[in-house]
PDB file of C-alpha atoms in Angstrom:
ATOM      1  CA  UNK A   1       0.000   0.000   0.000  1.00 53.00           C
ATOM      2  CA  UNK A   2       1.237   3.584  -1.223  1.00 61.00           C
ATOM      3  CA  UNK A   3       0.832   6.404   1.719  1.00 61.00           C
ATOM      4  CA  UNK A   4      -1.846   8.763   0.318  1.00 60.00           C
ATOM      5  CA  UNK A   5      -0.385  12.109  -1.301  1.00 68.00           C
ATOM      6  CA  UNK A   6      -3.696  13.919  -1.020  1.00 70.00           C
ATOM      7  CA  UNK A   7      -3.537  16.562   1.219  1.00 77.00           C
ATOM      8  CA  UNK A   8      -6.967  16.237   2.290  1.00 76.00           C
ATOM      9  CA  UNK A   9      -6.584  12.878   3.152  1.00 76.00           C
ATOM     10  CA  UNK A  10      -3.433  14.116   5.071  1.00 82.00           C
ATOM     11  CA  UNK A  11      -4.768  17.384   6.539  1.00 86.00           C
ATOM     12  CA  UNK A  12      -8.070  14.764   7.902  1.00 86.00           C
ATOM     13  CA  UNK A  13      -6.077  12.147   9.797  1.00 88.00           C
ATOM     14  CA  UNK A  14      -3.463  14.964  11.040  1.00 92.00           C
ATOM     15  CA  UNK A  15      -6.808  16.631  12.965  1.00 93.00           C
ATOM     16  CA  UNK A  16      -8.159  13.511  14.045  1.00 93.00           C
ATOM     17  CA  UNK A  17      -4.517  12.609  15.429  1.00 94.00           C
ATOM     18  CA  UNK A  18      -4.667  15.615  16.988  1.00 94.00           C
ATOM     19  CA  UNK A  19      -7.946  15.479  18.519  1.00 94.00           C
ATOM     20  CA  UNK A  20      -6.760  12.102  19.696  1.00 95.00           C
ATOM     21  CA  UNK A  21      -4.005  12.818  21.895  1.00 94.00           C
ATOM     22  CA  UNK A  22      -5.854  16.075  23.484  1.00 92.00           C
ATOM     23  CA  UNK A  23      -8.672  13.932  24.199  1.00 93.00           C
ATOM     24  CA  UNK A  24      -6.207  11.037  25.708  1.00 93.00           C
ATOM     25  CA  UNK A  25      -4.756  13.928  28.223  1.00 90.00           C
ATOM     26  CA  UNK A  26      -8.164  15.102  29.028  1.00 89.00           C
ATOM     27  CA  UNK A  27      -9.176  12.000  29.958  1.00 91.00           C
ATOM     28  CA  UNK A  28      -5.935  11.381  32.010  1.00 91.00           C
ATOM     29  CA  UNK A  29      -7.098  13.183  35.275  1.00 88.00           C
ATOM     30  CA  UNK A  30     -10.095  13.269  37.028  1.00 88.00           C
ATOM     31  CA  UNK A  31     -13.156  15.365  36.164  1.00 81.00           C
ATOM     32  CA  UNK A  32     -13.398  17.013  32.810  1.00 77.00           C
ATOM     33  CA  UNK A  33     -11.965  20.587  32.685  1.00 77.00           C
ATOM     34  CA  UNK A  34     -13.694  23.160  30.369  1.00 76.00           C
ATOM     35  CA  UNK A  35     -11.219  22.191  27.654  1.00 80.00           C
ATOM     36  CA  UNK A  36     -13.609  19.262  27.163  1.00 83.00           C
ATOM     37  CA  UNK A  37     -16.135  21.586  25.899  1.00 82.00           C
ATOM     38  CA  UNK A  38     -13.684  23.021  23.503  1.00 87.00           C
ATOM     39  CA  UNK A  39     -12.425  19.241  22.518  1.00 90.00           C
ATOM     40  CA  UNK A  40     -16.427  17.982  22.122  1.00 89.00           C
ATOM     41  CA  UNK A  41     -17.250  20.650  19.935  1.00 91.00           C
ATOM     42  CA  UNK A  42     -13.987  20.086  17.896  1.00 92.00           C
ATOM     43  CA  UNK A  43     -14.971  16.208  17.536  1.00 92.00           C
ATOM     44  CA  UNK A  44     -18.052  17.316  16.283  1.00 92.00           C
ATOM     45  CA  UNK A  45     -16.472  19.380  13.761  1.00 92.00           C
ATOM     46  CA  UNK A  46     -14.226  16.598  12.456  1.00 90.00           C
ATOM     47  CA  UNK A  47     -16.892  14.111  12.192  1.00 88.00           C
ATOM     48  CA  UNK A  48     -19.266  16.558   9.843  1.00 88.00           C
ATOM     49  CA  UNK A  49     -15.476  17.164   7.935  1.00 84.00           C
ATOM     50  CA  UNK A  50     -15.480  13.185   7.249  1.00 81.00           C
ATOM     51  CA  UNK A  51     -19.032  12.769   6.665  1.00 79.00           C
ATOM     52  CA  UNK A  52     -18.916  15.909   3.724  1.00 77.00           C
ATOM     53  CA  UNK A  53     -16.034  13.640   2.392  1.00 72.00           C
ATOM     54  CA  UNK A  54     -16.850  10.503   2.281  1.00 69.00           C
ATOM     55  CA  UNK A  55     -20.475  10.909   1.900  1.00 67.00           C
ATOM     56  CA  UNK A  56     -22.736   8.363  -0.157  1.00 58.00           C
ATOM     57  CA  UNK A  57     -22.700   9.943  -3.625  1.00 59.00           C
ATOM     58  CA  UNK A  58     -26.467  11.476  -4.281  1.00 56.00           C
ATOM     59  CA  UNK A  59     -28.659  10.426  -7.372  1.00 62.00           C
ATOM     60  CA  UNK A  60     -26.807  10.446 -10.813  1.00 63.00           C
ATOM     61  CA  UNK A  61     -22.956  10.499  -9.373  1.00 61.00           C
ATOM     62  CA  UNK A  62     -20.494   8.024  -9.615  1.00 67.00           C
ATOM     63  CA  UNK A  63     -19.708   5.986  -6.484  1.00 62.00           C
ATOM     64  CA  UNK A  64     -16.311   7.023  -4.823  1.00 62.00           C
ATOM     65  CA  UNK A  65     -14.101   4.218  -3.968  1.00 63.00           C
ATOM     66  CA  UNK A  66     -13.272   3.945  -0.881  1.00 64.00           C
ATOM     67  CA  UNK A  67      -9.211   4.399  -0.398  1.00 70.00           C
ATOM     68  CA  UNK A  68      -7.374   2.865   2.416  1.00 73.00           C
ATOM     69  CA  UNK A  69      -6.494   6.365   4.281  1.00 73.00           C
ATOM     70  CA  UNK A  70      -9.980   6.613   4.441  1.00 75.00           C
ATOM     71  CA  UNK A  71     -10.295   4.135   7.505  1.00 82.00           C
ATOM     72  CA  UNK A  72      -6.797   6.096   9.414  1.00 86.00           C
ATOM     73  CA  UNK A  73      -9.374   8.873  11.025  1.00 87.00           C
ATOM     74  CA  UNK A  74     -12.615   5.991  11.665  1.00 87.00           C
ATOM     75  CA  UNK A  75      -9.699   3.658  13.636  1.00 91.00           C
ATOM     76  CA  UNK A  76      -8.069   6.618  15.736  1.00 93.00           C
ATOM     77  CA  UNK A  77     -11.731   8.075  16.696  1.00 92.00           C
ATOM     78  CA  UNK A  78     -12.527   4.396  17.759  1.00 93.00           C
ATOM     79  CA  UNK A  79      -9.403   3.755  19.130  1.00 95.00           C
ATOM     80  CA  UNK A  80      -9.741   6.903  21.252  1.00 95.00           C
ATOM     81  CA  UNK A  81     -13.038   6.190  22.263  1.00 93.00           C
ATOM     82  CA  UNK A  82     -12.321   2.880  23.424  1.00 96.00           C
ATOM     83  CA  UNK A  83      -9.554   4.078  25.152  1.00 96.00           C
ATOM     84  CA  UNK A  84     -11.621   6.869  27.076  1.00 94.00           C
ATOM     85  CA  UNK A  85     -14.423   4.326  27.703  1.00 94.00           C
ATOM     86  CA  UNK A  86     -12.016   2.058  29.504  1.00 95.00           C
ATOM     87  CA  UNK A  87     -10.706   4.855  31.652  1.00 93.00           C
ATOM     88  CA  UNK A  88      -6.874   3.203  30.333  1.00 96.00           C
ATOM     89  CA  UNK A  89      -5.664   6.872  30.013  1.00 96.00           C
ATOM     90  CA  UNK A  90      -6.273   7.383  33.777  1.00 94.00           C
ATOM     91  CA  UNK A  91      -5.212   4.491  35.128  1.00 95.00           C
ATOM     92  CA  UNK A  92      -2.238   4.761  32.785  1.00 96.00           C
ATOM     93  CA  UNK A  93      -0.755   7.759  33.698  1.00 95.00           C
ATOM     94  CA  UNK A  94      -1.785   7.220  37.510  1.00 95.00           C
ATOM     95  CA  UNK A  95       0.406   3.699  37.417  1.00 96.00           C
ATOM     96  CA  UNK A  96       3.507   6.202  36.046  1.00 96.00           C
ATOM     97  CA  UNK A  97       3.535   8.698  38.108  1.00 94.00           C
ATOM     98  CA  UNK A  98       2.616   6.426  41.425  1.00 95.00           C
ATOM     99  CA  UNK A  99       5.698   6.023  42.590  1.00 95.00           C
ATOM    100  CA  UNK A 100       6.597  10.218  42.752  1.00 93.00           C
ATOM    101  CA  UNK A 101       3.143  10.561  43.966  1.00 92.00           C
ATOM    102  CA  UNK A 102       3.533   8.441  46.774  1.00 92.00           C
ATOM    103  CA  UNK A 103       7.444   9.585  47.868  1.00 91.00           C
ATOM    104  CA  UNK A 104       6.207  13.328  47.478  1.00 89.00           C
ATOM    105  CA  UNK A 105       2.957  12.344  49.668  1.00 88.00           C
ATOM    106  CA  UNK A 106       4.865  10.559  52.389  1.00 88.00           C
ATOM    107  CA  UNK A 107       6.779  13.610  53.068  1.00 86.00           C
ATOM    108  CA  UNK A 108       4.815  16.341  53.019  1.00 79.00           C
ATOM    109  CA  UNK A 109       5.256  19.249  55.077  1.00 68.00           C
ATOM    110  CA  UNK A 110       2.821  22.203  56.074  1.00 61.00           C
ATOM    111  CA  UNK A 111       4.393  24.607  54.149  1.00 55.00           C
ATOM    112  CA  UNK A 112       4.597  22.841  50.679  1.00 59.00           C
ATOM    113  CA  UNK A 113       4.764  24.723  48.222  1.00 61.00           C
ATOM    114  CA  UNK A 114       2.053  24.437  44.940  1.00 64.00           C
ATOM    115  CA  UNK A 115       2.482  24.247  40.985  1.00 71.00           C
ATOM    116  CA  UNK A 116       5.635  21.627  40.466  1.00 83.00           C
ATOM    117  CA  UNK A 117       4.956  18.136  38.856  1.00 87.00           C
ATOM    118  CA  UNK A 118       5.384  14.951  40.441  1.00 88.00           C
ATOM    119  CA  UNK A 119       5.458  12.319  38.100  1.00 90.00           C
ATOM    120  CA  UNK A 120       3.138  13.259  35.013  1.00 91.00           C
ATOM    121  CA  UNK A 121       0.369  15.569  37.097  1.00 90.00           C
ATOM    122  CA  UNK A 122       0.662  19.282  38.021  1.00 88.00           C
ATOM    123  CA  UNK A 123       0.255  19.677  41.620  1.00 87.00           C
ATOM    124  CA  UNK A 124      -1.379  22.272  42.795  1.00 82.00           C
ATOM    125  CA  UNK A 125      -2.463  22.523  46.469  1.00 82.00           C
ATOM    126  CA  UNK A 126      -0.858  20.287  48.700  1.00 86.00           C
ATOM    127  CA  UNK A 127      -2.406  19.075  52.226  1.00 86.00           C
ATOM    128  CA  UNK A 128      -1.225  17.536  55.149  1.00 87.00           C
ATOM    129  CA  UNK A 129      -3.838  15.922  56.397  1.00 86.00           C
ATOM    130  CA  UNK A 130      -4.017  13.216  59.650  1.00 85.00           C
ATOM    131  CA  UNK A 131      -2.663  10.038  58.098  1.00 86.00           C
ATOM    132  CA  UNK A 132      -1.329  11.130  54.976  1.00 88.00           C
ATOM    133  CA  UNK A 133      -2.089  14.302  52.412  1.00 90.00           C
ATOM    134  CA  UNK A 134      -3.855  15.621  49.748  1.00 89.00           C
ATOM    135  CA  UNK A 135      -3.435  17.566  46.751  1.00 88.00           C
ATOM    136  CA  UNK A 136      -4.907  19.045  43.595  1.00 87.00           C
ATOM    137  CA  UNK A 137      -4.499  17.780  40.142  1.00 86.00           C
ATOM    138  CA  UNK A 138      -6.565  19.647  38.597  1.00 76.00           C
ATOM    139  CA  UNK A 139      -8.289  23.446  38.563  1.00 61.00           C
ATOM    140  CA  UNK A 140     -11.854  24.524  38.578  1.00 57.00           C
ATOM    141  CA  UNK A 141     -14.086  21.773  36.314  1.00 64.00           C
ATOM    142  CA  UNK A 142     -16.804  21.882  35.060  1.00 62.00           C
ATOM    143  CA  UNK A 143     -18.952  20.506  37.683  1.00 60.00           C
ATOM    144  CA  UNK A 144     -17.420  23.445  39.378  1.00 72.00           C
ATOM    145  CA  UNK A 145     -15.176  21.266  41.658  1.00 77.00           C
ATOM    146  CA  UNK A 146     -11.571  20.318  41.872  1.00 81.00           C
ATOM    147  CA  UNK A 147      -9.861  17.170  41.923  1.00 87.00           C
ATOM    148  CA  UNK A 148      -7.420  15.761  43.545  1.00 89.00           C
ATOM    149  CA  UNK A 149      -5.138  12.869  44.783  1.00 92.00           C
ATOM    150  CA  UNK A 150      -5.609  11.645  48.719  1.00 92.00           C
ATOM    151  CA  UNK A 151      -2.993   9.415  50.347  1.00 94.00           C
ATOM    152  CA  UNK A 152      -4.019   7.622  53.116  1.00 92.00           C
ATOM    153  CA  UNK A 153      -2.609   4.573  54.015  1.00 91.00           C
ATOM    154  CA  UNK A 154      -3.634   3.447  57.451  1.00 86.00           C
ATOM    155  CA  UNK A 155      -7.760   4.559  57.653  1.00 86.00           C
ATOM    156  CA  UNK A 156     -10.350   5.476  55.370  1.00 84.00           C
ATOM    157  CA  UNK A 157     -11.299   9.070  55.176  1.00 85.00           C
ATOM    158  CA  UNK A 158     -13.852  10.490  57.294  1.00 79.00           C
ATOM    159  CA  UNK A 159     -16.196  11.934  55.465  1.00 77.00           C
ATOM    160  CA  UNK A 160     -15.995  15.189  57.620  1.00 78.00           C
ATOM    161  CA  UNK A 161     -13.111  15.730  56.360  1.00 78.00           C
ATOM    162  CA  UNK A 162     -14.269  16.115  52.636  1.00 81.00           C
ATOM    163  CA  UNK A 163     -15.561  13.780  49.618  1.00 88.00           C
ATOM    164  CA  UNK A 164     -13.699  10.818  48.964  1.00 90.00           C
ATOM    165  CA  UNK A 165     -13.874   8.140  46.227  1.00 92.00           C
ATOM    166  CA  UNK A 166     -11.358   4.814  47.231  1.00 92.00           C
ATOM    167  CA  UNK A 167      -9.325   4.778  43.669  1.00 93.00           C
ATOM    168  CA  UNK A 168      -6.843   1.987  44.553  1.00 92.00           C
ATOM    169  CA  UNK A 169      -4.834   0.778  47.427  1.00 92.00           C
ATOM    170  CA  UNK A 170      -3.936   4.039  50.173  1.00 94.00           C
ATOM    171  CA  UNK A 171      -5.240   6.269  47.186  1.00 95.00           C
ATOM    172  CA  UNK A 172      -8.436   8.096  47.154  1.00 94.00           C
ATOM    173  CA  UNK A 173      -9.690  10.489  44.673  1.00 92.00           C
ATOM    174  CA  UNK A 174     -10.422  13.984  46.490  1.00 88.00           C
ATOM    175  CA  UNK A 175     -13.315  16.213  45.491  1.00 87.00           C
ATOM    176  CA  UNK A 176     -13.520  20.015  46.234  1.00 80.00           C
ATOM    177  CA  UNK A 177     -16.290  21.903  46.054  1.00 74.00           C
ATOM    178  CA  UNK A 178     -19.581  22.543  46.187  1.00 68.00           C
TER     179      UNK A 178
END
């Protein structure tokens, strides 16, 4: 098989590559940030782009063939939205960065400082809480919460002391807001 040369064909798969990989990072942290919006609505635009092109030819016109490159964009949006559905992207990047999540939670002190990565995540506020800490992963969502990482190895969280989901192990997912 020949690589296509038509830059439609090229311009089509580049978005939906594109789209791909935003979508894979979105879905890497907890909640959906605004950006989601922005990526949904691009999505949306890609699959009307596809549809124009590959549409079912109309009364009278010749039927198109249908040219390998054509099924590049149909496996990454599937691909993608398998991925998503699984939560893989998630749990991926959570099983990376583990290990600098955990050393950096185990030795917290009060007056952390905010905004440095550990592993692949951008920490924001960091906690000390009894038993272990907490800390944000991500900024105002669209739910209108934050999100967070909580590790607490010897007890499960109170829930006076906040909203907790048990993710895996000592790890909970933290929840701010209203």
């Amino acid at each position: 098989m020949r690589p296509t040369r038509n830059p439609l064909a090229l311009l089509l798969t580049a978005a939906t590559g594109l789209a791909s990989v935003l979508t894979l990072i979105e879905a890497s942290t907890p909640g959906l940030s605004y950006w989601a919006l922005a990526l949904g609505l691009y999505w949306l635009a890609l699959i009307i782009a596809m549809a124009w092109l590959l549409r079912v030819p109309g009364p009278g016109e010749r039927r198109r063939a249908w040219r390998p490159w054509t099924y590049v964009p149909f496996a990454l949006m599937l691909g993608t939205g398998l991925l998503v559905e699984l939560d893989a992207p998630f749990h991926a990047r959570f099983a990376l960065s583990e290990p600098s999540l955990e050393r950096h939670a185990r030795s917290v002190r009060e007056d952390a400082g905010s905004r440095r990565w550990w592993g692949l995540y951008r920490v924001g506020e960091v906690e000390k809480i009894p038993g272990g800490a907490r800390f944000m992963v991500t900024s105002l969502t669209m739910d209108w919460k934050s999100y967070g990482f909580a590790y607490i190895p010897d007890r499960a969280p109170d829930a006076s002391e906040g909203v907790y989901e048990h993710f895996k192990g000592p790890w909970y997912i933290w929840t701010d807001g209203p």
